[in-house]
CSV table of C-alpha atoms in Angstrom, one decimal:
chain,number,residue,atom,x,y,z
A,1,UNK,CA,112.7,108.5,23.2
A,2,UNK,CA,113.5,111.6,25.2
A,3,UNK,CA,113.7,113.7,22.1
A,4,UNK,CA,110.4,112.5,20.9
A,5,UNK,CA,108.9,113.1,24.3
A,6,UNK,CA,110.2,116.7,24.5
A,7,UNK,CA,108.8,117.4,21.1
A,8,UNK,CA,105.4,115.9,22.0
A,9,UNK,CA,105.7,113.2,19.4
A,10,UNK,CA,106.1,110.1,21.7
A,11,UNK,CA,103.1,107.8,21.2
A,12,UNK,CA,101.6,105.5,23.8
A,13,UNK,CA,102.7,102.5,21.7
A,14,UNK,CA,106.3,103.8,22.0
A,15,UNK,CA,106.0,104.0,25.8
A,16,UNK,CA,104.6,100.5,25.9
A,17,UNK,CA,107.5,99.2,23.9
A,18,UNK,CA,110.0,100.8,26.1
A,19,UNK,CA,108.4,99.6,29.4
A,20,UNK,CA,108.4,96.0,28.0
A,21,UNK,CA,112.1,96.1,27.0
A,22,UNK,CA,114.4,93.3,28.3
A,23,UNK,CA,117.0,95.7,29.7
A,24,UNK,CA,116.1,97.1,33.2
A,25,UNK,CA,117.6,100.5,32.5
A,26,UNK,CA,115.4,100.9,29.4
A,27,UNK,CA,112.3,99.8,31.4
A,28,UNK,CA,113.2,102.3,34.1
A,29,UNK,CA,113.4,105.0,31.4
A,30,UNK,CA,110.0,103.9,30.2
A,31,UNK,CA,108.5,104.3,33.7
A,32,UNK,CA,109.9,107.8,33.9
A,33,UNK,CA,108.5,108.7,30.5
A,34,UNK,CA,105.1,107.2,31.4
A,35,UNK,CA,105.1,109.1,34.6
A,36,UNK,CA,105.1,112.4,32.9
A,37,UNK,CA,101.9,111.6,30.9
A,38,UNK,CA,98.6,111.1,32.6
A,39,UNK,CA,97.5,108.8,29.8
A,40,UNK,CA,100.4,106.4,30.5
A,41,UNK,CA,100.4,106.1,34.3
A,42,UNK,CA,98.9,102.7,34.1
A,43,UNK,CA,101.9,101.5,32.1
A,44,UNK,CA,104.2,102.9,34.8
A,45,UNK,CA,102.2,101.3,37.6
A,46,UNK,CA,102.1,97.9,35.9
A,47,UNK,CA,105.9,97.6,36.6
A,48,UNK,CA,105.5,98.0,40.4
A,49,UNK,CA,106.4,94.3,40.9
A,50,UNK,CA,109.4,94.4,38.5
A,51,UNK,CA,112.3,92.2,39.7
A,52,UNK,CA,114.8,95.0,39.2
A,53,UNK,CA,115.0,97.6,42.0
A,54,UNK,CA,115.9,100.4,39.6
A,55,UNK,CA,112.6,100.0,37.9
A,56,UNK,CA,110.6,99.7,41.1
A,57,UNK,CA,112.4,102.8,42.4
A,58,UNK,CA,111.1,104.7,39.5
A,59,UNK,CA,107.6,103.4,40.0
A,60,UNK,CA,107.6,104.2,43.7
A,61,UNK,CA,108.8,107.8,43.0
A,62,UNK,CA,106.1,108.4,40.5
A,63,UNK,CA,103.3,106.7,42.4
A,64,UNK,CA,104.2,108.6,45.6
A,65,UNK,CA,104.1,112.0,44.0
A,66,UNK,CA,101.5,111.7,41.3
A,67,UNK,CA,98.2,113.5,41.9
A,68,UNK,CA,96.0,111.3,39.6
A,69,UNK,CA,94.8,107.8,39.9
A,70,UNK,CA,94.5,107.6,43.7
A,71,UNK,CA,93.6,103.9,44.1
A,72,UNK,CA,96.0,102.8,41.5
A,73,UNK,CA,98.8,104.8,43.1
A,74,UNK,CA,98.2,103.0,46.4
A,75,UNK,CA,98.3,99.6,44.7
A,76,UNK,CA,101.5,100.5,42.9
A,77,UNK,CA,103.2,101.8,46.0
A,78,UNK,CA,102.2,98.7,48.0
A,79,UNK,CA,103.5,96.4,45.2
A,80,UNK,CA,106.9,98.0,45.2
A,81,UNK,CA,107.6,96.8,48.8
A,82,UNK,CA,109.1,93.4,48.7
A,83,UNK,CA,110.9,92.1,51.9
A,84,UNK,CA,112.9,89.6,49.8
A,85,UNK,CA,114.2,92.4,47.6
A,86,UNK,CA,114.4,95.3,50.1
A,87,UNK,CA,115.7,98.6,48.7
A,88,UNK,CA,116.4,101.7,50.8
A,89,UNK,CA,115.4,104.1,48.1
A,90,UNK,CA,112.0,102.4,47.5
A,91,UNK,CA,111.5,102.4,51.3
A,92,UNK,CA,112.1,106.1,51.4
A,93,UNK,CA,109.8,106.8,48.5
A,94,UNK,CA,107.0,104.8,50.1
A,95,UNK,CA,107.6,106.3,53.5
A,96,UNK,CA,107.4,109.9,52.2
A,97,UNK,CA,104.3,109.4,50.0
A,98,UNK,CA,101.6,112.1,49.9
A,99,UNK,CA,99.4,112.2,53.0
A,100,UNK,CA,96.2,111.3,51.2
A,101,UNK,CA,97.7,108.0,50.1
A,102,UNK,CA,98.8,106.9,53.6
A,103,UNK,CA,95.7,105.0,54.8
A,104,UNK,CA,94.9,103.1,51.6
A,105,UNK,CA,98.5,102.2,50.9
A,106,UNK,CA,99.2,101.2,54.5
A,107,UNK,CA,96.2,98.9,54.6
A,108,UNK,CA,97.2,97.2,51.3
A,109,UNK,CA,100.7,96.6,52.6
A,110,UNK,CA,99.3,95.4,56.0
A,111,UNK,CA,96.8,93.0,54.4
A,112,UNK,CA,99.7,90.8,53.3
A,113,UNK,CA,100.7,90.0,56.9
A,114,UNK,CA,103.9,90.6,58.7
A,115,UNK,CA,105.6,87.6,57.1
A,116,UNK,CA,105.3,89.1,53.6
A,117,UNK,CA,106.1,92.8,54.2
A,118,UNK,CA,108.9,95.1,55.4
A,119,UNK,CA,107.7,95.7,59.0
A,120,UNK,CA,110.1,98.7,59.4
A,121,UNK,CA,108.5,100.6,56.5
A,122,UNK,CA,105.0,99.8,57.7
A,123,UNK,CA,105.9,101.0,61.2
A,124,UNK,CA,106.9,104.3,59.8
A,125,UNK,CA,103.6,104.6,58.0
A,126,UNK,CA,101.7,103.6,61.1
A,127,UNK,CA,103.4,106.4,63.1
A,128,UNK,CA,102.6,108.9,60.4
A,129,UNK,CA,99.0,107.8,60.4
A,130,UNK,CA,98.6,107.9,64.1
A,131,UNK,CA,99.7,111.5,64.3
A,132,UNK,CA,96.5,112.5,62.4
A,133,UNK,CA,94.2,109.5,63.0
A,134,UNK,CA,94.9,106.9,65.8
A,135,UNK,CA,91.8,105.0,64.4
A,136,UNK,CA,93.2,104.5,60.9
A,137,UNK,CA,96.6,103.6,62.3
A,138,UNK,CA,95.1,101.1,64.7
A,139,UNK,CA,93.2,99.5,61.7
A,140,UNK,CA,96.5,99.1,59.9
A,141,UNK,CA,98.2,97.7,63.0
A,142,UNK,CA,95.5,95.1,63.7
A,143,UNK,CA,95.3,94.1,60.1
A,144,UNK,CA,99.0,93.4,59.8
A,145,UNK,CA,99.2,91.5,63.1
A,146,UNK,CA,96.0,89.5,62.5
A,147,UNK,CA,94.8,90.5,66.1
A,148,UNK,CA,93.6,89.3,68.5
A,149,UNK,CA,96.6,87.6,70.2
A,150,UNK,CA,95.6,87.8,73.9
A,151,UNK,CA,98.0,85.7,75.9
A,152,UNK,CA,100.3,84.7,73.0
A,153,UNK,CA,103.7,86.4,72.9
A,154,UNK,CA,104.4,89.1,70.3
A,155,UNK,CA,107.3,89.0,67.8
A,156,UNK,CA,109.6,92.0,67.2
A,157,UNK,CA,107.7,93.2,64.2
A,158,UNK,CA,104.4,93.2,66.1
A,159,UNK,CA,106.0,95.1,68.9
A,160,UNK,CA,107.5,97.6,66.4
A,161,UNK,CA,104.1,98.4,65.0
A,162,UNK,CA,102.5,98.8,68.4
A,163,UNK,CA,105.4,101.2,69.5
A,164,UNK,CA,104.9,103.1,66.2
A,165,UNK,CA,101.2,103.6,67.0
A,166,UNK,CA,102.0,104.8,70.5
A,167,UNK,CA,104.8,107.1,69.2
A,168,UNK,CA,102.5,108.6,66.6
A,169,UNK,CA,99.8,109.3,69.2
A,170,UNK,CA,102.3,111.1,71.4
A,171,UNK,CA,103.7,113.0,68.4
A,172,UNK,CA,100.2,114.2,67.7
A,173,UNK,CA,100.0,115.4,71.3
A,174,UNK,CA,97.2,112.9,72.1
A,175,UNK,CA,96.5,111.2,75.4
A,176,UNK,CA,97.1,107.5,74.9
A,177,UNK,CA,94.3,106.6,77.3
A,178,UNK,CA,91.8,108.8,75.3
A,179,UNK,CA,93.1,107.5,72.0
A,180,UNK,CA,92.4,103.9,73.0
A,181,UNK,CA,89.0,104.8,74.4
A,182,UNK,CA,88.0,106.6,71.3
A,183,UNK,CA,88.8,103.7,68.9
A,184,UNK,CA,85.8,101.9,67.4
A,185,UNK,CA,84.7,98.9,69.5
A,186,UNK,CA,86.0,96.2,67.1
A,187,UNK,CA,89.3,98.0,66.5
A,188,UNK,CA,89.7,98.9,70.2
A,189,UNK,CA,89.1,95.3,71.4
A,190,UNK,CA,91.7,94.1,68.9
A,191,UNK,CA,94.3,96.7,70.1
A,192,UNK,CA,93.5,95.8,73.7
A,193,UNK,CA,94.2,92.2,73.0
A,194,UNK,CA,97.6,93.2,71.5
A,195,UNK,CA,98.4,95.2,74.6
A,196,UNK,CA,97.5,92.2,76.8
A,197,UNK,CA,99.8,90.1,74.7
A,198,UNK,CA,102.6,92.7,75.1
A,199,UNK,CA,102.2,92.3,78.9
A,200,UNK,CA,102.4,88.5,78.5
A,201,UNK,CA,105.5,88.9,76.4
A,202,UNK,CA,107.2,91.0,79.1
A,203,UNK,CA,106.5,88.4,81.7
A,204,UNK,CA,107.8,85.5,79.6
A,205,UNK,CA,111.3,84.6,80.8
A,206,UNK,CA,111.9,82.4,77.8
A,207,UNK,CA,111.9,85.4,75.5
A,208,UNK,CA,115.1,87.5,74.8
A,209,UNK,CA,115.6,90.4,77.2
A,210,UNK,CA,115.4,93.2,74.6
A,211,UNK,CA,112.0,92.0,73.3
A,212,UNK,CA,110.7,91.7,76.9
A,213,UNK,CA,111.8,95.3,77.7
A,214,UNK,CA,110.2,96.6,74.5
A,215,UNK,CA,106.9,94.7,75.3
A,216,UNK,CA,107.0,96.0,78.9
A,217,UNK,CA,107.4,99.6,77.7
A,218,UNK,CA,104.4,99.2,75.4
A,219,UNK,CA,102.2,97.5,78.1
A,220,UNK,CA,103.0,100.3,80.6
A,221,UNK,CA,102.2,103.0,78.0
A,222,UNK,CA,98.9,101.3,77.3
A,223,UNK,CA,97.9,101.5,80.9
A,224,UNK,CA,99.1,98.3,82.6
A,225,UNK,CA,99.3,98.8,86.4
A,226,UNK,CA,103.0,98.9,87.4
A,227,UNK,CA,102.3,97.5,90.8
A,228,UNK,CA,100.9,94.4,89.3
A,229,UNK,CA,104.2,94.0,87.4
A,230,UNK,CA,106.4,94.7,90.4
A,231,UNK,CA,108.1,91.3,90.1
A,232,UNK,CA,109.8,92.6,87.0
A,233,UNK,CA,111.8,94.9,89.2
A,234,UNK,CA,113.1,92.1,91.4
A,235,UNK,CA,116.8,91.8,91.6
A,236,UNK,CA,116.5,88.5,89.6
A,237,UNK,CA,114.9,90.4,86.7
A,238,UNK,CA,117.2,91.4,83.8
A,239,UNK,CA,118.7,94.9,84.1
A,240,UNK,CA,117.1,96.1,80.8
A,241,UNK,CA,113.6,95.2,82.2
A,242,UNK,CA,114.3,96.7,85.6
A,243,UNK,CA,115.2,100.0,83.9
A,244,UNK,CA,111.9,100.2,82.2
A,245,UNK,CA,110.0,99.6,85.5
A,246,UNK,CA,111.8,102.4,87.4
A,247,UNK,CA,109.9,105.5,86.4
A,248,UNK,CA,106.4,103.9,86.3
A,249,UNK,CA,106.9,102.4,89.8
A,250,UNK,CA,108.2,105.7,91.1
A,251,UNK,CA,105.0,107.4,89.8
A,252,UNK,CA,102.5,104.7,91.0
A,253,UNK,CA,104.1,103.8,94.3
A,254,UNK,CA,106.6,106.5,95.3
A,255,UNK,CA,106.9,105.5,98.9
A,256,UNK,CA,107.9,101.9,98.1
A,257,UNK,CA,110.3,102.9,95.4
A,258,UNK,CA,112.0,105.7,97.5
A,259,UNK,CA,112.5,103.2,100.3
A,260,UNK,CA,114.1,100.8,97.9
A,261,UNK,CA,116.4,103.4,96.4
A,262,UNK,CA,117.4,104.7,99.8
A,263,UNK,CA,118.5,101.2,100.7
A,264,UNK,CA,119.9,99.9,97.4
A,265,UNK,CA,120.8,102.8,95.1
A,266,UNK,CA,124.5,102.8,95.8
A,267,UNK,CA,124.7,99.1,95.0
A,268,UNK,CA,122.8,99.1,91.7
A,269,UNK,CA,124.6,98.6,88.4
A,270,UNK,CA,125.9,101.7,86.7
A,271,UNK,CA,123.1,101.8,84.0
A,272,UNK,CA,120.4,101.0,86.5
A,273,UNK,CA,121.6,103.6,89.0
A,274,UNK,CA,121.8,106.2,86.2
A,275,UNK,CA,118.3,105.4,85.1
A,276,UNK,CA,117.1,105.7,88.7
A,277,UNK,CA,118.7,109.1,89.3
A,278,UNK,CA,117.3,110.3,85.9
A,279,UNK,CA,113.8,109.1,86.9
A,280,UNK,CA,114.1,111.1,90.2
A,281,UNK,CA,114.6,114.3,88.2
A,282,UNK,CA,111.4,114.1,86.1
A,283,UNK,CA,108.9,115.2,88.8
A,284,UNK,CA,109.5,118.0,91.3
A,285,UNK,CA,108.4,115.9,94.3
A,286,UNK,CA,110.9,113.1,93.4
A,287,UNK,CA,113.8,115.6,92.8
A,288,UNK,CA,113.0,117.2,96.1
A,289,UNK,CA,113.1,113.8,97.8
A,290,UNK,CA,116.5,113.0,96.2
A,291,UNK,CA,118.0,116.3,97.3
A,292,UNK,CA,116.7,115.8,100.8
A,293,UNK,CA,118.3,112.4,101.0
A,294,UNK,CA,121.6,113.8,99.8
A,295,UNK,CA,121.5,116.7,102.2
A,296,UNK,CA,120.7,114.4,105.2
A,297,UNK,CA,123.5,112.0,104.3
A,298,UNK,CA,121.2,109.1,103.8
A,299,UNK,CA,122.4,109.0,100.1
A,300,UNK,CA,126.1,109.8,99.4
A,301,UNK,CA,126.8,113.1,97.6
A,302,UNK,CA,129.1,111.3,95.2
A,303,UNK,CA,126.1,109.7,93.5
A,304,UNK,CA,125.3,113.1,91.9
A,305,UNK,CA,127.6,113.6,89.0
A,306,UNK,CA,128.2,117.1,87.6
A,307,UNK,CA,125.7,116.7,84.7
A,308,UNK,CA,122.9,115.6,87.1
A,309,UNK,CA,123.8,118.4,89.5
A,310,UNK,CA,123.6,120.9,86.7
A,311,UNK,CA,120.2,119.5,85.6
A,312,UNK,CA,118.9,119.8,89.2
A,313,UNK,CA,120.2,123.4,89.6
A,314,UNK,CA,118.4,124.4,86.4
A,315,UNK,CA,115.2,122.4,87.2
A,316,UNK,CA,112.0,124.2,86.1
A,317,UNK,CA,110.6,123.9,89.6
A,318,UNK,CA,111.9,126.9,91.6
A,319,UNK,CA,112.0,124.9,94.9
A,320,UNK,CA,114.0,122.1,93.4
A,321,UNK,CA,116.4,124.6,91.8
A,322,UNK,CA,116.9,126.4,95.1
A,323,UNK,CA,117.6,123.2,97.0
A,324,UNK,CA,120.1,122.1,94.4
A,325,UNK,CA,121.9,125.4,94.5
A,326,UNK,CA,122.2,125.0,98.2
A,327,UNK,CA,123.2,121.4,98.5
A,328,UNK,CA,125.2,120.8,95.3
A,329,UNK,CA,127.6,123.7,95.4
A,330,UNK,CA,131.2,123.1,94.3
A,331,UNK,CA,133.5,122.0,97.1
A,332,UNK,CA,135.5,125.1,98.1
A,333,UNK,CA,138.3,122.9,99.5
A,334,UNK,CA,138.8,121.5,96.0
A,335,UNK,CA,139.2,124.9,94.6
A,336,UNK,CA,141.9,125.7,97.2
A,337,UNK,CA,143.7,122.5,96.4
A,338,UNK,CA,143.7,123.3,92.7
A,339,UNK,CA,145.3,126.7,93.4
A,340,UNK,CA,147.9,125.1,95.7
A,341,UNK,CA,149.0,122.7,93.0
A,342,UNK,CA,148.7,125.1,90.0
A,343,UNK,CA,152.4,125.4,89.7
A,344,UNK,CA,152.7,121.6,89.0
A,345,UNK,CA,151.0,122.1,85.7
A,346,UNK,CA,154.1,124.0,84.4
A,347,UNK,CA,156.6,121.2,85.3
A,348,UNK,CA,157.8,118.6,82.8
A,349,UNK,CA,156.3,115.1,83.2
A,350,UNK,CA,158.1,111.8,83.5
A,351,UNK,CA,156.3,109.3,81.2
A,352,UNK,CA,158.1,106.2,82.7
A,353,UNK,CA,157.1,107.2,86.2
A,354,UNK,CA,153.6,108.2,85.0
A,355,UNK,CA,153.0,104.8,83.5
A,356,UNK,CA,154.1,103.1,86.7
A,357,UNK,CA,151.7,105.3,88.7
A,358,UNK,CA,148.9,104.5,86.3
A,359,UNK,CA,149.4,100.8,86.6
A,360,UNK,CA,149.6,101.0,90.4
A,361,UNK,CA,146.8,103.4,91.1
A,362,UNK,CA,144.5,103.9,88.1
A,363,UNK,CA,144.4,100.7,86.0
A,364,UNK,CA,142.0,99.0,88.4
A,365,UNK,CA,139.2,101.2,86.9
A,366,UNK,CA,140.6,102.9,83.8
A,367,UNK,CA,142.3,102.0,80.5
A,368,UNK,CA,144.9,103.6,78.3
A,369,UNK,CA,145.6,102.0,74.9
A,370,UNK,CA,143.9,98.8,75.9
A,371,UNK,CA,145.9,98.5,79.2
A,372,UNK,CA,143.8,98.5,82.4
A,373,UNK,CA,140.2,97.7,83.4
A,374,UNK,CA,137.1,98.9,81.6
A,375,UNK,CA,135.1,100.1,84.7
A,376,UNK,CA,135.5,103.8,84.5
A,377,UNK,CA,136.1,106.0,81.4
A,378,UNK,CA,138.9,105.1,79.0
A,379,UNK,CA,141.4,107.9,79.5
A,380,UNK,CA,143.6,107.4,76.4
A,381,UNK,CA,142.7,110.9,75.3
A,382,UNK,CA,144.5,112.5,78.2
A,383,UNK,CA,147.5,113.0,75.9
A,384,UNK,CA,145.5,115.6,74.0
A,385,UNK,CA,144.5,117.6,77.0
A,386,UNK,CA,146.3,120.6,78.5
A,387,UNK,CA,148.3,120.4,81.7
A,388,UNK,CA,145.7,122.5,83.5
A,389,UNK,CA,142.9,120.2,82.4
A,390,UNK,CA,144.9,117.1,83.6
A,391,UNK,CA,145.5,118.7,87.0
A,392,UNK,CA,141.8,119.3,87.4
A,393,UNK,CA,141.0,115.8,86.3
A,394,UNK,CA,143.3,114.3,88.9
A,395,UNK,CA,142.5,116.6,91.8
A,396,UNK,CA,138.8,117.2,91.1
A,397,UNK,CA,137.6,114.3,88.9
A,398,UNK,CA,133.9,114.7,89.6
A,399,UNK,CA,134.0,118.2,88.0
A,400,UNK,CA,133.9,116.6,84.5
A,401,UNK,CA,133.0,113.0,85.0
A,402,UNK,CA,131.3,111.3,82.0
A,403,UNK,CA,127.6,110.8,82.7
A,404,UNK,CA,127.8,107.1,81.8
A,405,UNK,CA,129.9,106.5,84.9
């Protein structure tokens, strides 16, 4: 068949015979041969729903790249997606299709409903669409989710599509508020109902925490008032949900949030505390407040790890950078202690005594080879470090503390 094709003697009837063969590899060959001839593209596209993934891969590759038969290409690409027979290569071919096929193909896939499609692939297409056209991406999103939902809770796939729409708008450097306002009334109302449902999902305590956090992030991006959702930052709320609420509350009600952090920051969980400190570096006014609290002693200096201190010292706001340079300098006493003990790095160690010291003084927070407590960093890698590095880690641990701790 390839020889006849190269010599220009392969007839349409020959291609039809190959594409109808019993063996999947032969049908796949037939699709590739048909794809090289404009008069045989229909034969290639007719195998888009073939049960064998090798055949559907070939169809997806041809349909995604061909320049002819626009409507038929979209139909073929949509038909190759089958959630019951998911294939990573087909997903990639569909996801990287030519831009002019995006809208039609995405709508055809979405029209089946989320129960009958691969939501992850559609989310990728929605994100690509939203970069250029939030309107077209919103049409696909509402088609797939069968909006409106209003007070009903949203499933993971619906949330994934909404997040893809938001991410695409941001990637296209578009204001989310303007993108929502500029949607056609019917589509805009459908999207708003989904955003309301996202808020309801975030408030529903019967739903798993990860889904609630995802829904909350979407609702806040879509314009939900953080102060009306303040209950989601209560100490009884799940940590993952509280993390999402931090930055929006700091923006909408900085006085309340700063008072809360002043009183409770030291007692927050490690992840929540890290999120709070990171949120305080986003805006110059919040970073200035944080540095002022540390300088006055109302917040302990030990809350600022080396990575955060470096970020503050190199802050784009000159005032924040100057304050950080002044208040977050390295401790000169530590430098002196390191010099005094420098000779100890040259001495031989005692592994038996070292293990006993580890158990007595370090194992309450650290682990080595599974022994100890998983609170601070695992320090099993200390055996690969130089003596000088170990000396600094013992006498000035904050100089290189892991940001996760």
